[in-house]
CSV table of C-alpha atoms in Angstrom, one decimal:
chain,number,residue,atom,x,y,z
A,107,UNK,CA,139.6,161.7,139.4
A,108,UNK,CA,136.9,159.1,139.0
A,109,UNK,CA,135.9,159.3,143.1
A,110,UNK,CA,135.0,162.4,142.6
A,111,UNK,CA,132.8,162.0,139.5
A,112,UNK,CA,129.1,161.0,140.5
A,113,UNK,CA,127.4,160.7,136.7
A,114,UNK,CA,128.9,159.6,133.5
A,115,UNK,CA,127.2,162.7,132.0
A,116,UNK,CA,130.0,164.9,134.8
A,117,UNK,CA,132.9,162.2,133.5
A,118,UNK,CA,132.3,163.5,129.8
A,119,UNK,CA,132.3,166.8,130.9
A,120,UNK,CA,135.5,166.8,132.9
A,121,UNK,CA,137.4,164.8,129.9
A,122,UNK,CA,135.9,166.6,127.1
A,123,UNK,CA,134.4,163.1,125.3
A,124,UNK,CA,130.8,162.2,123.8
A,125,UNK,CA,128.7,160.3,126.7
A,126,UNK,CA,128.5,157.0,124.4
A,127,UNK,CA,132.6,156.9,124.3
A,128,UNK,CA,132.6,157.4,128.2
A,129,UNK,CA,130.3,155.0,128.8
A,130,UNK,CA,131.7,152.1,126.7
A,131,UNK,CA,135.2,152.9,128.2
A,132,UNK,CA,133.9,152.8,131.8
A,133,UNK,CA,132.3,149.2,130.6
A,134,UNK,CA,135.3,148.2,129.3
A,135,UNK,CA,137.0,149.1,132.4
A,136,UNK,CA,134.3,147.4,134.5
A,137,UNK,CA,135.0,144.3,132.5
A,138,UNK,CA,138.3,144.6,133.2
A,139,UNK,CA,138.0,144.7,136.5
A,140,UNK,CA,139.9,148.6,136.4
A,141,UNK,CA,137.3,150.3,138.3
A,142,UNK,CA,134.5,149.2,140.5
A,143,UNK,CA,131.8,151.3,142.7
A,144,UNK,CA,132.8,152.9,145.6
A,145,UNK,CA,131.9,151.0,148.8
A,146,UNK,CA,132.3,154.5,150.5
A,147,UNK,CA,130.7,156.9,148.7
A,148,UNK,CA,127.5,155.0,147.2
A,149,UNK,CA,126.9,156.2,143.6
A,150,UNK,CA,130.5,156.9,142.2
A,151,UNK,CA,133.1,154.6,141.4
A,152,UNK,CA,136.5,153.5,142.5
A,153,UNK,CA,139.9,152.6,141.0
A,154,UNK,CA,141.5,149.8,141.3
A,155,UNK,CA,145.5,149.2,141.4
A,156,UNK,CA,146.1,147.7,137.6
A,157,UNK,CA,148.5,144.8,139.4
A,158,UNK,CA,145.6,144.5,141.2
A,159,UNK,CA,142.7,144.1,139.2
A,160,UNK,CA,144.6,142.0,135.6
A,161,UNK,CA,145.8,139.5,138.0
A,162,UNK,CA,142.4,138.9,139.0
A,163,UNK,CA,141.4,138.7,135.5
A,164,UNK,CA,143.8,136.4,134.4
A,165,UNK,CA,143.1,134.0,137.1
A,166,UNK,CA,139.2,134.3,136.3
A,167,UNK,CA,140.5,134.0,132.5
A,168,UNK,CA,142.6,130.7,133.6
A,169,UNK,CA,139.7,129.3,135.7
A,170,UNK,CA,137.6,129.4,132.4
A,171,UNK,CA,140.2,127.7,130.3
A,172,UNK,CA,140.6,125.3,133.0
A,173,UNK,CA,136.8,124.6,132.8
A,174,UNK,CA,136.6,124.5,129.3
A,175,UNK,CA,139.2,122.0,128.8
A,176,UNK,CA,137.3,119.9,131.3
A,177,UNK,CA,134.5,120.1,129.4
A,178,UNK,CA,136.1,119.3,125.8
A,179,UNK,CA,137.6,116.5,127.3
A,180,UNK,CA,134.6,115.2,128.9
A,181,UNK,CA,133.2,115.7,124.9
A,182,UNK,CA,135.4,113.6,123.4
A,183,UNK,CA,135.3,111.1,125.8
A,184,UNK,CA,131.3,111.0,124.9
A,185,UNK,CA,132.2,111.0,121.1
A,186,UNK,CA,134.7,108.2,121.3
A,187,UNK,CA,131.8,106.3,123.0
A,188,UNK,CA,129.1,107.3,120.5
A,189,UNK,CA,131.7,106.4,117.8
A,190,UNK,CA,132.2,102.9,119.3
A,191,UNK,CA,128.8,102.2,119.3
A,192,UNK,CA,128.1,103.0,116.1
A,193,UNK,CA,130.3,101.2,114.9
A,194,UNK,CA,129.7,98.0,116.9
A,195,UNK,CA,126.2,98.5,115.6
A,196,UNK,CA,127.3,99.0,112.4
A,197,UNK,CA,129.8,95.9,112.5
A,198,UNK,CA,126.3,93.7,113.5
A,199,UNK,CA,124.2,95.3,110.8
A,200,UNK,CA,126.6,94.3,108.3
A,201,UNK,CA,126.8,90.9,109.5
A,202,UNK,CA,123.5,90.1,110.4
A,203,UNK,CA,121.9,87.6,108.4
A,204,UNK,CA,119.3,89.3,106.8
A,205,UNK,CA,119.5,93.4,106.9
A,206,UNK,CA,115.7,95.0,105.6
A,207,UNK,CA,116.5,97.9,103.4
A,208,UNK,CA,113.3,100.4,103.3
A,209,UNK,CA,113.2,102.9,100.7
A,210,UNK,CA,114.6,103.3,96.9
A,211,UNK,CA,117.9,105.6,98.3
A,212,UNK,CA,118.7,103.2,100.9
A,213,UNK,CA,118.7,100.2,98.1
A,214,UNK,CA,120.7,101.9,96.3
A,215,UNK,CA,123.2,103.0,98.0
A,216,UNK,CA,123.4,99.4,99.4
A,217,UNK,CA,123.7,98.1,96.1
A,218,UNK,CA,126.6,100.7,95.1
A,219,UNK,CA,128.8,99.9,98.2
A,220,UNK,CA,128.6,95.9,97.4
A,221,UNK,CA,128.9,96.6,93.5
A,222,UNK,CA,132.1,98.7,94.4
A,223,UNK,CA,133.4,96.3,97.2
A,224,UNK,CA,133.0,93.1,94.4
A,225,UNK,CA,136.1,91.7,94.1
A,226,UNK,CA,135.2,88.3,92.1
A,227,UNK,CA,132.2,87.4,90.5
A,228,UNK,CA,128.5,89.1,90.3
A,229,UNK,CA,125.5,86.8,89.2
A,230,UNK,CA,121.9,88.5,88.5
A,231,UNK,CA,118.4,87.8,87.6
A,232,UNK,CA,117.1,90.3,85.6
A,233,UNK,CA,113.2,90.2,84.7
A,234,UNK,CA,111.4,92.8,83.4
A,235,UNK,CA,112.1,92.4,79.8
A,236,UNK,CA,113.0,95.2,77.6
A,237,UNK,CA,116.3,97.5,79.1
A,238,UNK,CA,115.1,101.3,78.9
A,239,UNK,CA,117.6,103.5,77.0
A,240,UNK,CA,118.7,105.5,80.4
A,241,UNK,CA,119.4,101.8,81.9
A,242,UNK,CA,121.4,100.8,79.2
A,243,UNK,CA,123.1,104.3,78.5
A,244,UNK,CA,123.8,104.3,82.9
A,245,UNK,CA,125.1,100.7,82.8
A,246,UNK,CA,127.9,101.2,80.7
A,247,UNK,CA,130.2,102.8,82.9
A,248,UNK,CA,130.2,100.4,85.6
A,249,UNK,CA,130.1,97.6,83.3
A,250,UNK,CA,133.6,98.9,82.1
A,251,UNK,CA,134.6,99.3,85.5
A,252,UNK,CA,133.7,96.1,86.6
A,253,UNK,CA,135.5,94.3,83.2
A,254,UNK,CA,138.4,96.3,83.9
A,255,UNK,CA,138.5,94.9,88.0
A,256,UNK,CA,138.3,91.5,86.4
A,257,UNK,CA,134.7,91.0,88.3
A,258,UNK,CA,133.2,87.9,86.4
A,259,UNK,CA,129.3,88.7,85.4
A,260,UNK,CA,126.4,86.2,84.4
A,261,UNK,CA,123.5,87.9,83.8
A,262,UNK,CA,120.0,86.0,83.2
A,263,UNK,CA,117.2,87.9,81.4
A,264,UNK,CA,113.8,87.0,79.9
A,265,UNK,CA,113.3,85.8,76.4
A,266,UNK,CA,110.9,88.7,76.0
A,267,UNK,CA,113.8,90.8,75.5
A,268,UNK,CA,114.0,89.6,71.9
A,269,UNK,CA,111.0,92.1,71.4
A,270,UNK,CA,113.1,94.8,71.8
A,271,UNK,CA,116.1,95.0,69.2
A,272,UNK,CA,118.3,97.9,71.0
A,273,UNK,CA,117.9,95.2,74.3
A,274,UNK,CA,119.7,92.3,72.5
A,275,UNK,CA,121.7,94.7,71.3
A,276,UNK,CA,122.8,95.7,74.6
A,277,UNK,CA,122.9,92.1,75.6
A,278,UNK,CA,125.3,91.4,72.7
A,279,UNK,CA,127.4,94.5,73.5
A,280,UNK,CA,127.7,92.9,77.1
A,281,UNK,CA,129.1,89.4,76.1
A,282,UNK,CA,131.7,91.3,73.3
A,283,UNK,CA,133.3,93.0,76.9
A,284,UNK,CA,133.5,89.0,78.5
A,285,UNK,CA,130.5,89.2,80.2
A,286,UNK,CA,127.6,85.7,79.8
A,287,UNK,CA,124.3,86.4,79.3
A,288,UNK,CA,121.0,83.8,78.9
A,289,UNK,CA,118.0,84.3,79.1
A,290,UNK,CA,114.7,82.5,80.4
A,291,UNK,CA,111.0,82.2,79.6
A,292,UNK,CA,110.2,83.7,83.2
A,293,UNK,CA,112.2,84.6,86.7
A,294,UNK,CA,111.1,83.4,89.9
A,295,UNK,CA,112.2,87.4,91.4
A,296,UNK,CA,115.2,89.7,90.6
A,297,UNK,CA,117.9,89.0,92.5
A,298,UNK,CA,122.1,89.9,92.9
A,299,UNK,CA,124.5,87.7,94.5
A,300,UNK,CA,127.9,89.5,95.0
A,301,UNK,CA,131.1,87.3,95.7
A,302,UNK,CA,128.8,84.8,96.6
A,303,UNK,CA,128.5,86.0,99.8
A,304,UNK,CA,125.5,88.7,100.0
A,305,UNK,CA,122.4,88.9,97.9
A,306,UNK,CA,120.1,91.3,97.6
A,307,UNK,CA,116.0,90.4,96.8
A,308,UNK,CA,112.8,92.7,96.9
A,309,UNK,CA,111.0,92.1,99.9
A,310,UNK,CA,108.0,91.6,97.4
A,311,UNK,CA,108.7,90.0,94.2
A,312,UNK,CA,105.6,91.6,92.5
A,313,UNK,CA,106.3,95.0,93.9
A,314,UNK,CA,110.4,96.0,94.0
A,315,UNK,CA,109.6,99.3,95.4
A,316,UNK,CA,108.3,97.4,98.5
A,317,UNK,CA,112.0,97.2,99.8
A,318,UNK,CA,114.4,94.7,99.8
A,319,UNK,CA,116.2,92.4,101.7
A,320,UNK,CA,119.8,92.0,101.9
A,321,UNK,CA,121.2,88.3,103.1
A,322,UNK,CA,124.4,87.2,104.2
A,323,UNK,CA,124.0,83.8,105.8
A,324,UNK,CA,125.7,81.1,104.5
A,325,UNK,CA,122.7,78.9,104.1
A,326,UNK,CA,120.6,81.2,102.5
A,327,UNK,CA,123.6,82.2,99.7
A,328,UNK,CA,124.5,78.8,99.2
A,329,UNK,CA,120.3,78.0,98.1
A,330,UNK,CA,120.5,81.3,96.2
A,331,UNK,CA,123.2,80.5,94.3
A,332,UNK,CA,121.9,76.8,93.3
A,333,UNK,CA,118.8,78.3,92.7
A,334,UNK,CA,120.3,80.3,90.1
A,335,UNK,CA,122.8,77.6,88.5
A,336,UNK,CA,119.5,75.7,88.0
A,337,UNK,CA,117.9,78.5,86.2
A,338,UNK,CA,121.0,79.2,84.5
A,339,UNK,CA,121.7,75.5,83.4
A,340,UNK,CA,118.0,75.8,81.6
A,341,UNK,CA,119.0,78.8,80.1
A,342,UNK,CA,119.9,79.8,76.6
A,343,UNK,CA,123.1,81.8,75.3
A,344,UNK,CA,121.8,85.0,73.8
A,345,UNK,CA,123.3,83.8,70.2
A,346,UNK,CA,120.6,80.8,70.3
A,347,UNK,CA,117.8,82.2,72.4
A,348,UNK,CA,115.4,83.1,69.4
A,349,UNK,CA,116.0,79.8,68.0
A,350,UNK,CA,116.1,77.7,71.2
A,351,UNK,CA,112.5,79.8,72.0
A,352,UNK,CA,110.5,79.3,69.1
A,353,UNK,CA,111.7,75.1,68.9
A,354,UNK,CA,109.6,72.9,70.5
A,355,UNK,CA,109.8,69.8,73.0
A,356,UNK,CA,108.5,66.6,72.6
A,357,UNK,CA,104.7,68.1,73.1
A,358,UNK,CA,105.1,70.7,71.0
A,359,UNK,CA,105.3,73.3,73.8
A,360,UNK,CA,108.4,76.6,73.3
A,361,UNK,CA,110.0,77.0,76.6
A,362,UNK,CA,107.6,80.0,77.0
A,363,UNK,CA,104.6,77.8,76.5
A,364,UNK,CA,105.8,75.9,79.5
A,365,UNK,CA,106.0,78.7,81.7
A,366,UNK,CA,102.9,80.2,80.9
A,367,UNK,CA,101.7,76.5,81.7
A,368,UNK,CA,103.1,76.3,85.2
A,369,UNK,CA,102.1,79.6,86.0
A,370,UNK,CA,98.5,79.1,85.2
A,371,UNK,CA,98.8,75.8,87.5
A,372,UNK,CA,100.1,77.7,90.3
A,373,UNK,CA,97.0,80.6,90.1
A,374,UNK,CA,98.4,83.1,87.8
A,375,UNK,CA,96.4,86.2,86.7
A,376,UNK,CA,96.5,86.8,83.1
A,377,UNK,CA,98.2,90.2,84.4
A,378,UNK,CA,100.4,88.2,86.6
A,379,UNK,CA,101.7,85.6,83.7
A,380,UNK,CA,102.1,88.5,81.7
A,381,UNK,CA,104.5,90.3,84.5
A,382,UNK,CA,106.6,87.1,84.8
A,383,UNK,CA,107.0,86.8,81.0
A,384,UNK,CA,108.1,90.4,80.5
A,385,UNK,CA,105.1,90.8,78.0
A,386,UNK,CA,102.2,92.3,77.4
A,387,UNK,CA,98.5,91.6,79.0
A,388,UNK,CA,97.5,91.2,75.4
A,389,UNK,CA,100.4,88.5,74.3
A,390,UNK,CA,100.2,86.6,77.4
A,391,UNK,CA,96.4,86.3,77.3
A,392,UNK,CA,96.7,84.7,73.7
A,393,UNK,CA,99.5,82.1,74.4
A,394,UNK,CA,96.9,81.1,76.8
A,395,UNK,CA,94.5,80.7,74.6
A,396,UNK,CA,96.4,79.0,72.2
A,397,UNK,CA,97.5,76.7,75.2
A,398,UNK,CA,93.8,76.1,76.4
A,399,UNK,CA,92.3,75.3,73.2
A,400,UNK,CA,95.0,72.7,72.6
A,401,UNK,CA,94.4,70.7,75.9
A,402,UNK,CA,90.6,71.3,75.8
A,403,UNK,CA,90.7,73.5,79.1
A,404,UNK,CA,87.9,75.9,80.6
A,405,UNK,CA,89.6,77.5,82.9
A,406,UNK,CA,93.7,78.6,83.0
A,407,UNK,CA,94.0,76.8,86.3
A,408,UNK,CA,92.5,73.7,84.6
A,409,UNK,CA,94.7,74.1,81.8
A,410,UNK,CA,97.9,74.3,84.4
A,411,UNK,CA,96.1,71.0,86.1
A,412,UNK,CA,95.9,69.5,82.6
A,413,UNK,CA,99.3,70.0,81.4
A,414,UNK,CA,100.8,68.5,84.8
A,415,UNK,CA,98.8,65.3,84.6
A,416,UNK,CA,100.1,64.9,81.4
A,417,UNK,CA,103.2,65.3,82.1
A,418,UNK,CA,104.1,68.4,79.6
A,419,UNK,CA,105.7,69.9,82.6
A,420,UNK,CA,108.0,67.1,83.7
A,421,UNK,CA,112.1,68.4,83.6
A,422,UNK,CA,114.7,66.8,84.7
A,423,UNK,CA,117.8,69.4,86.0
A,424,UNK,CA,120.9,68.8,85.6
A,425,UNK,CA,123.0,68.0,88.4
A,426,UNK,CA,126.0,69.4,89.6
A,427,UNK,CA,127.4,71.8,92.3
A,428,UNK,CA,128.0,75.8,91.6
A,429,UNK,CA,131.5,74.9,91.4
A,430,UNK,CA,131.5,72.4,88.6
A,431,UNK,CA,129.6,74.3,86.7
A,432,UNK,CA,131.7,77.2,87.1
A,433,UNK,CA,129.1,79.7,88.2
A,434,UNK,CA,131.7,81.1,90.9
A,435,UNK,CA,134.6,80.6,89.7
A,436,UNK,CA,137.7,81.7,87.1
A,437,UNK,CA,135.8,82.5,83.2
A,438,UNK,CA,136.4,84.5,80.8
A,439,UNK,CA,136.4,88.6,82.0
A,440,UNK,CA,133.2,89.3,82.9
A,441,UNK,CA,131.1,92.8,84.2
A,442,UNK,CA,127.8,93.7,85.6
A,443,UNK,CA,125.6,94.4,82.4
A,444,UNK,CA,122.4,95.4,84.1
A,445,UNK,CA,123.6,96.9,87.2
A,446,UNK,CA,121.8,100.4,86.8
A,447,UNK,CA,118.4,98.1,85.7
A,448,UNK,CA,118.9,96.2,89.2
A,449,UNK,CA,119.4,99.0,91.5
A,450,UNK,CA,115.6,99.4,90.6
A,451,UNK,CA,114.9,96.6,92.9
């Protein structure tokens, strides 16, 4: 019936059906391989033996699958590469000795994975003074979490947190869950050691939204973590910090005094004295002038100069390893009380 049909228009005619339903079936049927045009009469079509033509469609219909299963496993041969590489550059990353972090979300989430991944102890500078309310409200949770891991925590702030009641509150609430807290007349950066074996510092001390840097070498952990047991030996438990910051050495200088002293020696702004000290431009500018007046400076850098020659400056640390002093190993339970404040870096 179909050779004798020249037109779809005389196929719907013949059959009694709407063009558009012939033509889709006679597509349908080309697809299929049912029909195809006549090589003798040009113009019509021809059909073709059923055995005939879905035999050839399932071979082209196998020869397809075949091709596409060459092709996905030629895929996930290239992902198992990608995959390996990856991780083999991840695996370096994570062991390189210093890894650059660039960007706020990127320090962040660095910090989260080694907070999570702490298994023993977590020291911290934390300069800055005053805790906002959000830092102390976020802390709590992983504080708890990390008590509750056993994760010893010491935790060093500025004595310029004593401006701000709801801070030494927080700082109390800290050492009530095991954690130790000091605090310091000024920090040389912010700074988190995990397990002693990573730290993490902002690339600029002065500017934490810089970046940071994360290290890992053994060398460089080993002078962070004296560095802080050297703050931490000069610093005083939260309980006596008021007192211990308004008593006076030999020279009648406070341990703030002092700072503000070696600062100014080593080219301090009033802005910049101010920063370390967690304080205001205003307060830092007159413990400077009080500090001037008594050693008959005219200038701050004099006044630094000054206090050195006189030896108002001389300490003597005490001496010990991070192991005698305990800084890295058993206390009581202990959690990170400033993690949220830190993650700031």
């Amino acid at each position: 019936m179909l050779n004798s049909c020249g037109s779809v228009e005389e196929l719907a005619g013949l059959v009694g059906r709407p063009i558009e339903i012939v033509r889709s079936a006679l597509d349908e049927c080309v697809r299929l391989g049912l029909i195809r045009p006549s090589w003798e009469t040009p113009g019509r079509v021809h059909a073709v033996s059923p055995d005939v033509a879905l035999h050839a469609l399932l071979a082209r219909q196998e020869s397809a699958l075949v091709a596409r299963q060459r092709e996905m496993a030629a895929t996930r041969v290239e992902v198992a590469r990608l995959s390996e590489e990856f991780a083999v550059t991840r695996r370096r990353l994570r062991h390189n000795e210093v890894e650059q972090l660039e960007g706020l979300d990127r320090i962040r989430d660095r910090i989260g994975e080694l907070t999570l991944g702490c298994e023993r102890s977590l020291v911290a500078f934390a300069p800055g003074g005053h805790q906002t309310s959000d830092n102390r409200e976020a802390s709590r949770p992983l504080t708890e979490s990390l008590r509750d891991r056993g994760v010893t925590m010491r935790t060093i702030y500025l004595d310029s947190i004593y401006n701000d009641p709801a801070t030494v509150e927080h700082a109390r609430w800290l050492m009530e869950l095991g954690n130790q807290v000091r605090t310091v007349a000024w920090l040389p950066t912010r700074m988190i050691i995990f397990d002693g074996e990573s730290a993490i510092l902002p690339m600029d001390p002065d500017n934490s939204g810089d970046g940071a840097l994360l290290f890992r070498g053994k060398g460089v952990i080993v002078a962070l973590i004296e560095l802080f047991r050297l703050v931490w030996d000069r610093a005083a438990p939260v309980t006596s910090a008021r007192r211990q910051r308004t008593c006076t050495d030999d020279h009648g200088l406070t341990s703030q005094g002092k700072a503000v002293l070696r600062l100014l020696g080593e080219g301090f702004t009033d802005e910049g004295v101010a920063r370390k000290l967690g304080v205001s431009v205003r307060t830092g500018r007159r413990i400077t002038a009080d500090l001037m007046g008594r050693l008959g400076a005219k200038s701050r850098f004099q006044a630094g100069l000054h206090a050195a020659r006189l030896g108002w400056l001389d300490e003597v640390p005490q001496v010990g390893t991070p192991s005698e002093t305990g800084l890295l190993g058993p206390s009581p339970t202990a959690s990170a009380g400033d993690e949220c404040r830190l993650v700031g870096l």
